[in-house]
CSV table of C-alpha atoms in Angstrom, one decimal:
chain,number,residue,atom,x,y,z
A,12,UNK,CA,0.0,0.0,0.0
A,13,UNK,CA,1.1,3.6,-0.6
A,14,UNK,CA,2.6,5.5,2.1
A,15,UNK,CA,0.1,7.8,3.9
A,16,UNK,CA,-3.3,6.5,1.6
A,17,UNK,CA,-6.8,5.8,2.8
A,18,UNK,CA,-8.7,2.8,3.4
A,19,UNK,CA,-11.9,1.8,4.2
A,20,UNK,CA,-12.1,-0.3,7.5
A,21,UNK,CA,-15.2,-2.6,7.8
A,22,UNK,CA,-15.8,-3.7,11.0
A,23,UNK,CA,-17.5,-7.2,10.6
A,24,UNK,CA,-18.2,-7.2,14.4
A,25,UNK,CA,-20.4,-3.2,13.6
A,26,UNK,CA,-22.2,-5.7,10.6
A,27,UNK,CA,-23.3,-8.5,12.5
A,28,UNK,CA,-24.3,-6.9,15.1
A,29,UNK,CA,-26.9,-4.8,12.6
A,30,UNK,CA,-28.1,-7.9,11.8
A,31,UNK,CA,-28.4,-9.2,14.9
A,32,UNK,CA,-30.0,-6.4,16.1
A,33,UNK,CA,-32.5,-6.3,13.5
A,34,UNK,CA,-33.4,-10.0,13.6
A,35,UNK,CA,-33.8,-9.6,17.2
A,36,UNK,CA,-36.2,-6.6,17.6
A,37,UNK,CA,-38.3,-7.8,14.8
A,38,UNK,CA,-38.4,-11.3,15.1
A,39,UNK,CA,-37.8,-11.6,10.9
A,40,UNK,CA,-34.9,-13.1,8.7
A,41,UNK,CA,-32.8,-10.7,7.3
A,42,UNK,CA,-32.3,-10.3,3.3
A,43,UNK,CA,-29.2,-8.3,3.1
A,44,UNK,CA,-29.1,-6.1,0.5
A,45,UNK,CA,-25.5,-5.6,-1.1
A,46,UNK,CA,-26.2,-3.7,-4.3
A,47,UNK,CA,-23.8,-1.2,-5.4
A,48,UNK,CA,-20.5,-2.6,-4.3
A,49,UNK,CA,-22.3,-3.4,-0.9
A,50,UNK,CA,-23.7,0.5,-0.6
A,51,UNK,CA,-19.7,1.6,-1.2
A,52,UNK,CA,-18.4,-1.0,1.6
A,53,UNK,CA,-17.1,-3.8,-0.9
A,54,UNK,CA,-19.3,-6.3,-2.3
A,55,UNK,CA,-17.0,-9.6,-1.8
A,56,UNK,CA,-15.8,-8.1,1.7
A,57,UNK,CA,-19.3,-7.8,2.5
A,58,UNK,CA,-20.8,-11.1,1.0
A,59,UNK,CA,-17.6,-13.2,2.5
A,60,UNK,CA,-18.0,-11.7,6.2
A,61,UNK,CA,-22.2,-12.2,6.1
A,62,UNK,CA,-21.6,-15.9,4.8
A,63,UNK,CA,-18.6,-16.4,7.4
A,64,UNK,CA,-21.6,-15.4,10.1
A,65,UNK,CA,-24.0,-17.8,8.7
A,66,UNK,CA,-25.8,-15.5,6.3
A,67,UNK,CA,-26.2,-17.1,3.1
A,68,UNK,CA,-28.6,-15.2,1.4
A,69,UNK,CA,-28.2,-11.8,-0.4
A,70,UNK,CA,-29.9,-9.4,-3.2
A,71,UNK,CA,-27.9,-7.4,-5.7
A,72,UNK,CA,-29.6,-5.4,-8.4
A,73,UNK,CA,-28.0,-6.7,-11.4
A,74,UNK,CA,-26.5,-9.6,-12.3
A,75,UNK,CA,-23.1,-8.5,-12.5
A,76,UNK,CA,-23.0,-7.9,-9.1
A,77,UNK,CA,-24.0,-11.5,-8.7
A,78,UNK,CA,-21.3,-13.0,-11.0
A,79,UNK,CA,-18.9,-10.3,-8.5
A,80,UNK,CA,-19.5,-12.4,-5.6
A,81,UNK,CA,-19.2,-16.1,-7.1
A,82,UNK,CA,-15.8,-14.9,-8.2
A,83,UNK,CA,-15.0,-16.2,-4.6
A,84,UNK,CA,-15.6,-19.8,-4.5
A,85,UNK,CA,-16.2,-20.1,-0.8
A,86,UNK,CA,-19.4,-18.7,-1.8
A,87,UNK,CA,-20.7,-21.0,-4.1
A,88,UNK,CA,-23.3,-22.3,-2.0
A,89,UNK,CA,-25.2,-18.8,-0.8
A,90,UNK,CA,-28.4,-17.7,-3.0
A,91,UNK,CA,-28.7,-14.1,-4.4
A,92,UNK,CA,-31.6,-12.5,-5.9
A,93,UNK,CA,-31.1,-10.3,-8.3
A,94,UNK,CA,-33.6,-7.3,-8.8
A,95,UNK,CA,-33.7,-5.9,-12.0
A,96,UNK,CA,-34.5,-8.2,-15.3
A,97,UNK,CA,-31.8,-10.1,-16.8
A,98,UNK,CA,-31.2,-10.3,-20.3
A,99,UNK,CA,-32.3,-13.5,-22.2
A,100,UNK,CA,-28.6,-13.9,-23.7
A,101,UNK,CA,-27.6,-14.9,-20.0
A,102,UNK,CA,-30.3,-17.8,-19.2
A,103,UNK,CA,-28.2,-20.8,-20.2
A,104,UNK,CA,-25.6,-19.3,-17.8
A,105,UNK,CA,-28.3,-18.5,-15.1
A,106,UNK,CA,-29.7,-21.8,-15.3
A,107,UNK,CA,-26.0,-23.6,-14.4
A,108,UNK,CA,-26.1,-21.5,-11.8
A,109,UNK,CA,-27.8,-22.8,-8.7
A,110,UNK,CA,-26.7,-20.0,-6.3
A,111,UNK,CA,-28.7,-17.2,-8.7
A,112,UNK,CA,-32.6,-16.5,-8.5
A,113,UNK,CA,-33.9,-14.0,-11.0
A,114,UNK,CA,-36.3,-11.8,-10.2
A,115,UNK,CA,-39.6,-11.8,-12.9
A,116,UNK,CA,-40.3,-8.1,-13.2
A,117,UNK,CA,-43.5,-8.6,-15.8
A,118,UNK,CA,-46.0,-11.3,-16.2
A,119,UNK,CA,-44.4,-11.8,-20.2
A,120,UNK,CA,-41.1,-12.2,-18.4
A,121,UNK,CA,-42.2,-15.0,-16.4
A,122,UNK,CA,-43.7,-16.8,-19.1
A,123,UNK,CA,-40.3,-16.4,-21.3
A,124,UNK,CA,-38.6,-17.3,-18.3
A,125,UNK,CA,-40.5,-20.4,-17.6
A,126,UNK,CA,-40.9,-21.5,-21.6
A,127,UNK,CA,-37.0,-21.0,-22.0
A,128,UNK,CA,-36.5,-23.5,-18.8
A,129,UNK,CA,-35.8,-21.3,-16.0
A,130,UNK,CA,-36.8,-23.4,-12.7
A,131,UNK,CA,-39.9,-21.1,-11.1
A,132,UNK,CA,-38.0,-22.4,-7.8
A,133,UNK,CA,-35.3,-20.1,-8.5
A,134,UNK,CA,-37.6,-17.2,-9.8
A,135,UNK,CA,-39.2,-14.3,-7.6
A,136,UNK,CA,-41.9,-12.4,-8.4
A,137,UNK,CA,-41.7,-8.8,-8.2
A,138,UNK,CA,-45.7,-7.1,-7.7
A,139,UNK,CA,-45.7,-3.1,-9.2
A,140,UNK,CA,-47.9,-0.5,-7.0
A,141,UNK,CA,-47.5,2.1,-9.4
A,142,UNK,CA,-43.7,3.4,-8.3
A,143,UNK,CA,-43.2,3.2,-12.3
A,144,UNK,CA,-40.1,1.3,-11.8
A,145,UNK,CA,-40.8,-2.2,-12.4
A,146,UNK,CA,-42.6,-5.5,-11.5
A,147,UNK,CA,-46.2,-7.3,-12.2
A,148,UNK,CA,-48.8,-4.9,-13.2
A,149,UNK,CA,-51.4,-5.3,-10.2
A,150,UNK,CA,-54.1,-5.7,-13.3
A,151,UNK,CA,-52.7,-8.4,-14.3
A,152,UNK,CA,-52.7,-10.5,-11.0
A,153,UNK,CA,-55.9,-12.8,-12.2
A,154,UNK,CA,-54.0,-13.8,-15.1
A,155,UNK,CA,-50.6,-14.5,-13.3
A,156,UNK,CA,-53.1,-16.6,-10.4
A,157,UNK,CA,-54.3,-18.4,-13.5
A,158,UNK,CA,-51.3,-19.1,-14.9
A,159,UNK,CA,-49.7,-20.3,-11.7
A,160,UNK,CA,-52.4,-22.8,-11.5
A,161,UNK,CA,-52.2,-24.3,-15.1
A,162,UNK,CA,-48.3,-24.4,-14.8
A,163,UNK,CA,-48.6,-25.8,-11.3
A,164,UNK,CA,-45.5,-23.0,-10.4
A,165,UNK,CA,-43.7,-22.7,-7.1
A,166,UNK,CA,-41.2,-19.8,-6.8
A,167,UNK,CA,-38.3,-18.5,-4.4
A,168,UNK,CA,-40.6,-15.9,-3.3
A,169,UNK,CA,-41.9,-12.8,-4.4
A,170,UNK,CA,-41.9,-9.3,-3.0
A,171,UNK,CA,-42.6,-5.5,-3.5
A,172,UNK,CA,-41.0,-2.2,-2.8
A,173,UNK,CA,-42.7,1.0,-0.6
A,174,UNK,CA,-41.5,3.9,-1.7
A,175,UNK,CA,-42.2,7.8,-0.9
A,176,UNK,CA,-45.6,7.0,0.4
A,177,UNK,CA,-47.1,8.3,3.3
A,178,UNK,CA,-47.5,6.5,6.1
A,179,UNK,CA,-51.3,5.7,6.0
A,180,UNK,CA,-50.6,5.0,2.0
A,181,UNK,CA,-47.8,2.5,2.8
A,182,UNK,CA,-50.2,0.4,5.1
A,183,UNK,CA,-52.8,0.1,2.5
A,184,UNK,CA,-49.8,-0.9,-0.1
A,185,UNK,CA,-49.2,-3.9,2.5
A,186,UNK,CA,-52.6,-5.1,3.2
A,187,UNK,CA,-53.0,-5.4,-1.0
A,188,UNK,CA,-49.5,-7.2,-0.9
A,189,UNK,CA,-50.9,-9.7,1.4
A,190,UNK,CA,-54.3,-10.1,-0.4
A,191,UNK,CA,-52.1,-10.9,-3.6
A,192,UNK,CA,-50.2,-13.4,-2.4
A,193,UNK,CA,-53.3,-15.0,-0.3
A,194,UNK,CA,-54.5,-14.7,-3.4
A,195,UNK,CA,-51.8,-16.3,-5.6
A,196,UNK,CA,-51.3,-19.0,-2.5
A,197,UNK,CA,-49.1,-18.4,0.1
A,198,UNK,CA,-47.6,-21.7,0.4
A,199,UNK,CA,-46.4,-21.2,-3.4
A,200,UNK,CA,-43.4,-18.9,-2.1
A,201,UNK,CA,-40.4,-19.9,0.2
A,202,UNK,CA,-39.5,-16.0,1.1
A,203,UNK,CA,-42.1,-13.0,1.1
A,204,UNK,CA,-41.0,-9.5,2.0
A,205,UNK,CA,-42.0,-5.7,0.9
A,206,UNK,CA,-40.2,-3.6,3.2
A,207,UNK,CA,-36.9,-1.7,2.7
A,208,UNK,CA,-35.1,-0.3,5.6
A,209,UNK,CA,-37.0,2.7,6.5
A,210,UNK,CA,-40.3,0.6,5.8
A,211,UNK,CA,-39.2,-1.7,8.5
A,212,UNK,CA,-38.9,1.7,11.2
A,213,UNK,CA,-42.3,2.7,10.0
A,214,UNK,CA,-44.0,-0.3,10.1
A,215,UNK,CA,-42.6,-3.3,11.9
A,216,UNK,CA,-42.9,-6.5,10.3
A,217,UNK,CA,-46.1,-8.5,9.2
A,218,UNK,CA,-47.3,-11.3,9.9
A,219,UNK,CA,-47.1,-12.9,6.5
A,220,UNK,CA,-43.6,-12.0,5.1
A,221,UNK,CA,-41.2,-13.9,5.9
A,222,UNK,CA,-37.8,-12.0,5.9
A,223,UNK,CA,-37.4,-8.2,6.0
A,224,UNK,CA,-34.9,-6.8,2.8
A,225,UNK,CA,-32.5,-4.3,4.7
A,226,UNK,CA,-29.7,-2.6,3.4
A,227,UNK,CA,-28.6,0.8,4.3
A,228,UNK,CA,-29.9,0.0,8.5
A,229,UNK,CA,-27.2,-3.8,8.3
A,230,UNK,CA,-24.5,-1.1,7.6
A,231,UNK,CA,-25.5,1.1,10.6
A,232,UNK,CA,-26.4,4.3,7.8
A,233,UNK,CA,-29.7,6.0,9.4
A,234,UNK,CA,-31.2,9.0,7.6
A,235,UNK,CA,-32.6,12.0,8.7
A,236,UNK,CA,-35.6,11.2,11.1
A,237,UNK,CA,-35.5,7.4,11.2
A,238,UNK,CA,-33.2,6.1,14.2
A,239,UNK,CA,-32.2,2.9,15.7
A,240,UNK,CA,-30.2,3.5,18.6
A,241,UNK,CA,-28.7,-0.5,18.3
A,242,UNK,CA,-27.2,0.1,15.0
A,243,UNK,CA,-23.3,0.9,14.7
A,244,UNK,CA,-21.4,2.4,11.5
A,245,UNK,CA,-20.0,-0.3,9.9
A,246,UNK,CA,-17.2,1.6,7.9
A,247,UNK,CA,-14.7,4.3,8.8
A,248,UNK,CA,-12.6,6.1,5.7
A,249,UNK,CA,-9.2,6.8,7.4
A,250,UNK,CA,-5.5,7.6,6.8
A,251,UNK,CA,-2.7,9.7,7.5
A,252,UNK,CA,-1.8,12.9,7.2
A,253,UNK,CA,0.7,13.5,3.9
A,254,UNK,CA,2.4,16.8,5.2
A,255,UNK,CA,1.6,19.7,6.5
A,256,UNK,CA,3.1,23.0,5.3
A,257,UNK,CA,2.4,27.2,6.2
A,258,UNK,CA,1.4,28.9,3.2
A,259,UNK,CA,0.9,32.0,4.6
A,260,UNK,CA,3.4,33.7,2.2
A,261,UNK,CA,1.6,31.8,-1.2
A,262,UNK,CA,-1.1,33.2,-3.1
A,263,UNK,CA,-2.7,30.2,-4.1
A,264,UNK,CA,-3.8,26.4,-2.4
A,265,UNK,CA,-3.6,24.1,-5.1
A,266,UNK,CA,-5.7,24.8,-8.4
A,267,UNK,CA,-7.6,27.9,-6.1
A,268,UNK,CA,-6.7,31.5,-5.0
A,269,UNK,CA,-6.6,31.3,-1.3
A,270,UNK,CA,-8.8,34.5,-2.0
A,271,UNK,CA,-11.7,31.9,-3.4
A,272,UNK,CA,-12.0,30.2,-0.1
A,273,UNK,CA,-14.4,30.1,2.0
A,274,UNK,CA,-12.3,29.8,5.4
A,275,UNK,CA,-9.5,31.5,5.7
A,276,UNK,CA,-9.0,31.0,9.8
A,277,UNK,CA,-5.9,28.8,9.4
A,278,UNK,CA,-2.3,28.3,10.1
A,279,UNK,CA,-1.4,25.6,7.9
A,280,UNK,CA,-2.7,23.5,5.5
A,281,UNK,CA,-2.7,19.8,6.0
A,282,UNK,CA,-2.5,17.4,2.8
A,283,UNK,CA,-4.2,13.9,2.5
A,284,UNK,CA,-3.9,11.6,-0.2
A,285,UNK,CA,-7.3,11.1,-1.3
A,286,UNK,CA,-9.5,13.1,-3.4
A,287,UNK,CA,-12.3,12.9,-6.6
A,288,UNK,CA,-10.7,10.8,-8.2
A,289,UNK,CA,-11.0,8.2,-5.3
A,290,UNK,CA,-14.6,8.8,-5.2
A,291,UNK,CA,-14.2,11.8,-2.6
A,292,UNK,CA,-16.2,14.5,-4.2
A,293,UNK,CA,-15.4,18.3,-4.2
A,294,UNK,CA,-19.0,18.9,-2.4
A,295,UNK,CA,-17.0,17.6,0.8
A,296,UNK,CA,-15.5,21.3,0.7
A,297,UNK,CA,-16.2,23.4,4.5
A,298,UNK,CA,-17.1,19.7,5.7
A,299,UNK,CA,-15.8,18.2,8.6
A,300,UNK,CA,-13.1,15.6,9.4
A,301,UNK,CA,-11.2,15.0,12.5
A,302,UNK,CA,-7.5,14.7,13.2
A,303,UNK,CA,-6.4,13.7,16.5
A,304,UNK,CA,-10.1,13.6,18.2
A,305,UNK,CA,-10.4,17.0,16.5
A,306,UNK,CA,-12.4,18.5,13.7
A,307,UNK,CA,-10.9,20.3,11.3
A,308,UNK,CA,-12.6,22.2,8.1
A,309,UNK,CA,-11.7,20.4,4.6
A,310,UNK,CA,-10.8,23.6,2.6
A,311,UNK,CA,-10.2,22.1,-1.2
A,312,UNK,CA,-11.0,18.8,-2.8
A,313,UNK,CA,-8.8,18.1,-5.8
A,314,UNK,CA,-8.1,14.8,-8.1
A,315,UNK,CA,-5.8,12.8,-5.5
A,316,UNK,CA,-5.3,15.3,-2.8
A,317,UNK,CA,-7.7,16.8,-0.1
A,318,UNK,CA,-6.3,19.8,1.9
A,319,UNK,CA,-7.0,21.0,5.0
A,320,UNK,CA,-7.1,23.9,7.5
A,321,UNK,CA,-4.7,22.8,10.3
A,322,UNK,CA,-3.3,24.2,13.0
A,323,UNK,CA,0.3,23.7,15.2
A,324,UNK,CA,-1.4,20.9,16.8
A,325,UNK,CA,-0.9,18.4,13.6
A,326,UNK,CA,1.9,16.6,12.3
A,327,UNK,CA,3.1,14.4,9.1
A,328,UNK,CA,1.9,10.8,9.8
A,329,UNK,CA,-1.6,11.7,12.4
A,330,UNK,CA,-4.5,9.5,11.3
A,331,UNK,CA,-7.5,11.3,10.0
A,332,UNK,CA,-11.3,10.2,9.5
A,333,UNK,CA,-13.1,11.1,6.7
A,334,UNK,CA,-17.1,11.1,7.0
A,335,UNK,CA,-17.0,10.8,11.0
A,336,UNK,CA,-20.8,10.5,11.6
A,337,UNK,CA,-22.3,9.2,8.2
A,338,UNK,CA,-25.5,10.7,9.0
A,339,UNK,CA,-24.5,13.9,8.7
A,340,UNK,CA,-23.4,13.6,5.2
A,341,UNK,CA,-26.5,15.4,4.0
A,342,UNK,CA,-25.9,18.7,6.3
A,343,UNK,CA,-22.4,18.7,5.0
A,344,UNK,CA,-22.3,18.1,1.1
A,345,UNK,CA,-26.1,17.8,0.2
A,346,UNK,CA,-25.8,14.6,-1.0
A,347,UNK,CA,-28.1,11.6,0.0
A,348,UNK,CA,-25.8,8.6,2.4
A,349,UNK,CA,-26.6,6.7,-0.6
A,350,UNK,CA,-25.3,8.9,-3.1
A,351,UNK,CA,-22.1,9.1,-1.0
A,352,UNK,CA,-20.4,5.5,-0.3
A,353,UNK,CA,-20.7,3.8,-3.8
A,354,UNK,CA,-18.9,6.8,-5.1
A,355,UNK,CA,-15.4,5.4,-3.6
A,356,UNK,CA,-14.1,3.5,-6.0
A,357,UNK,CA,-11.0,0.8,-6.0
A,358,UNK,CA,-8.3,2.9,-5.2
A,359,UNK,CA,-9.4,2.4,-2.0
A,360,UNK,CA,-8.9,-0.9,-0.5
A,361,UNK,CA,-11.6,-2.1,1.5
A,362,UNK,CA,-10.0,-3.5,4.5
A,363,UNK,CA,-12.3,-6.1,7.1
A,364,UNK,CA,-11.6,-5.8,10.7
């Protein structure tokens, strides 16, 4: 590893104790949800340390993802759904491939699904409540329950997605779930869930689902409003500091006029070897990090260095953490916690702990 760069520690003990947590308070399985290189934590680091802990089922959004994780042979034997519909060039692959179960994200997809051999025991059903993003059309729920019937189908399970309803609009969206798959035949599906993370703080669990399909709350990211006081961050983006000069005599910082910036309360600057092209935006500019139990203003955000305002107090060599309290993020840069993680890309190794 380079001298002075960042990583990004995952602490496995922070991620199974999410789990545990969650599994615990609601009385449900757990469907981890490891999309987007694990929301930014590492999709293998991730995958490996849920399997090590006897969690050995996961959903990605695209197959890709999917093929990511059986890279590692030790996981051969865990299941992953995948959301989003999978392109027909890749069923003879799929269908060789025990440890994949596609998601059917229309009633025609199921039916080319099943006619081109895909086992309905590997297939999930994904219902559509109008969120125009995909899934069965709730109009055509008479034909799939007829369909079902003539085919004799059983399937992995089938689920459905709340999003930006209210809260009296989300209950109703969960009591036409269950009527569907009462409907369909509940005992036609191993695994039934509809809730995401924040679903799961508004409304518990139900009765009828079987697992609840979590993923920012198992990596201890809360947004505004919705907190669990059991959950722990499971990542911290740390290194060292790369020097530390006094440009009190220089006219500019970097690429900037020190007469463009915002703060200019400051002794020295402070250089860390990280920046947007690692993933580390410029909107982390007049954010926050901390040095030595301190915090300390990020001042200029440039392709592979961050500089910031420092004082006498740091030296060459002091750690620093990036992102300190992840639920922040949105007061600091605007951004969304989700919008924020899968943005660090490979050049920084994603280290378990």
């Amino acid at each position: 590893m380079e001298t002075n760069s960042f990583i990004m520690e995952i602490s496995e003990k922070n991620l199974v104790n999410n789990i545990d947590y969650l599994k615990e308070k609601y009385k449900k399985n757990i469907l981890p949800v490891i999309k987007a290189n694990a929301y930014g934590h590492g999709i293998q680091i991730i995958a490996k340390a849920l399997y090590k802990n006897g969690y050995k089922e996961f959903s990605v959004a695209r197959l890709n993802e999917a093929i990511k994780i059986l890279e590692d042979k030790e996981l051969a034997k865990c299941k992953i759904l995948v959301f989003e519909t999978i392109d027909q060039k890749y069923y003879s692959y799929i269908k060789n491939c025990n440890s994949i179960v596609v998601t059917a994200n229309s009633f025609k997809e199921l039916i080319n699904l099943i006619d081109n051999g895909m086992p309905s025991k590997r297939i999930q059903l994904k219902i559509d409540f109008g969120f125009g993003r995909n899934g069965i059309d709730t109009s055509e729920i008479s034909m799939l329950k007829s369909y079902i019937t003539e085919k004799n189908l059983e399937f992995n399970g089938i689920y459905s997605h709340l999003y930006a309803t209210d809260f009296n609009e989300g209950k109703e969206l969960i009591n036409r779930f269950n009527e569907i798959v009462l409907s369909l035949g509940r005992e036609k599906f191993q695994m039934i869930h509809i809730q995401n993370s924040v679903g799961i703080l508004f409304y518990g669990t139900q009765n009828f689902t079987t697992h609840m399909r979590s993923g920012i709350f198992i990596y201890g990211l809360q947004e505004e409003g919705f907190f669990h006081e059991g959950l722990k961050q499971v990542f911290q983006l740390k290194g060292k500091v790369a020097g530390v000069k006094d440009i009190e005599e220089s006219k500019y910082l970097a690429y900037t006029s020190k007469d463009d910036l915002n703060n200019k309360d400051y002794k020295n600057i402070v250089k860390i070897k990280i920046g947007y092209g690692d993933g580390f935006l410029k909107c982390n500019e007049n954010s926050l990090c901390i040095i030595n139990k301190k915090t300390y203003k990020i001042l200029s955000v440039t392709m592979d260095n961050t500089f910031i305002a420092g004082d006498d107090f740091v030296s060459e060599g002091d750690e620093v953490i990036l992102y300190p309290d992840i639920n922040l993020i949105r007061n600091n840069t605007g951004m969304h916690i989700c919008e924020v993680l899968p943005l660090i890309n490979e050049r920084i190794e994603r280290v378990l702990k």
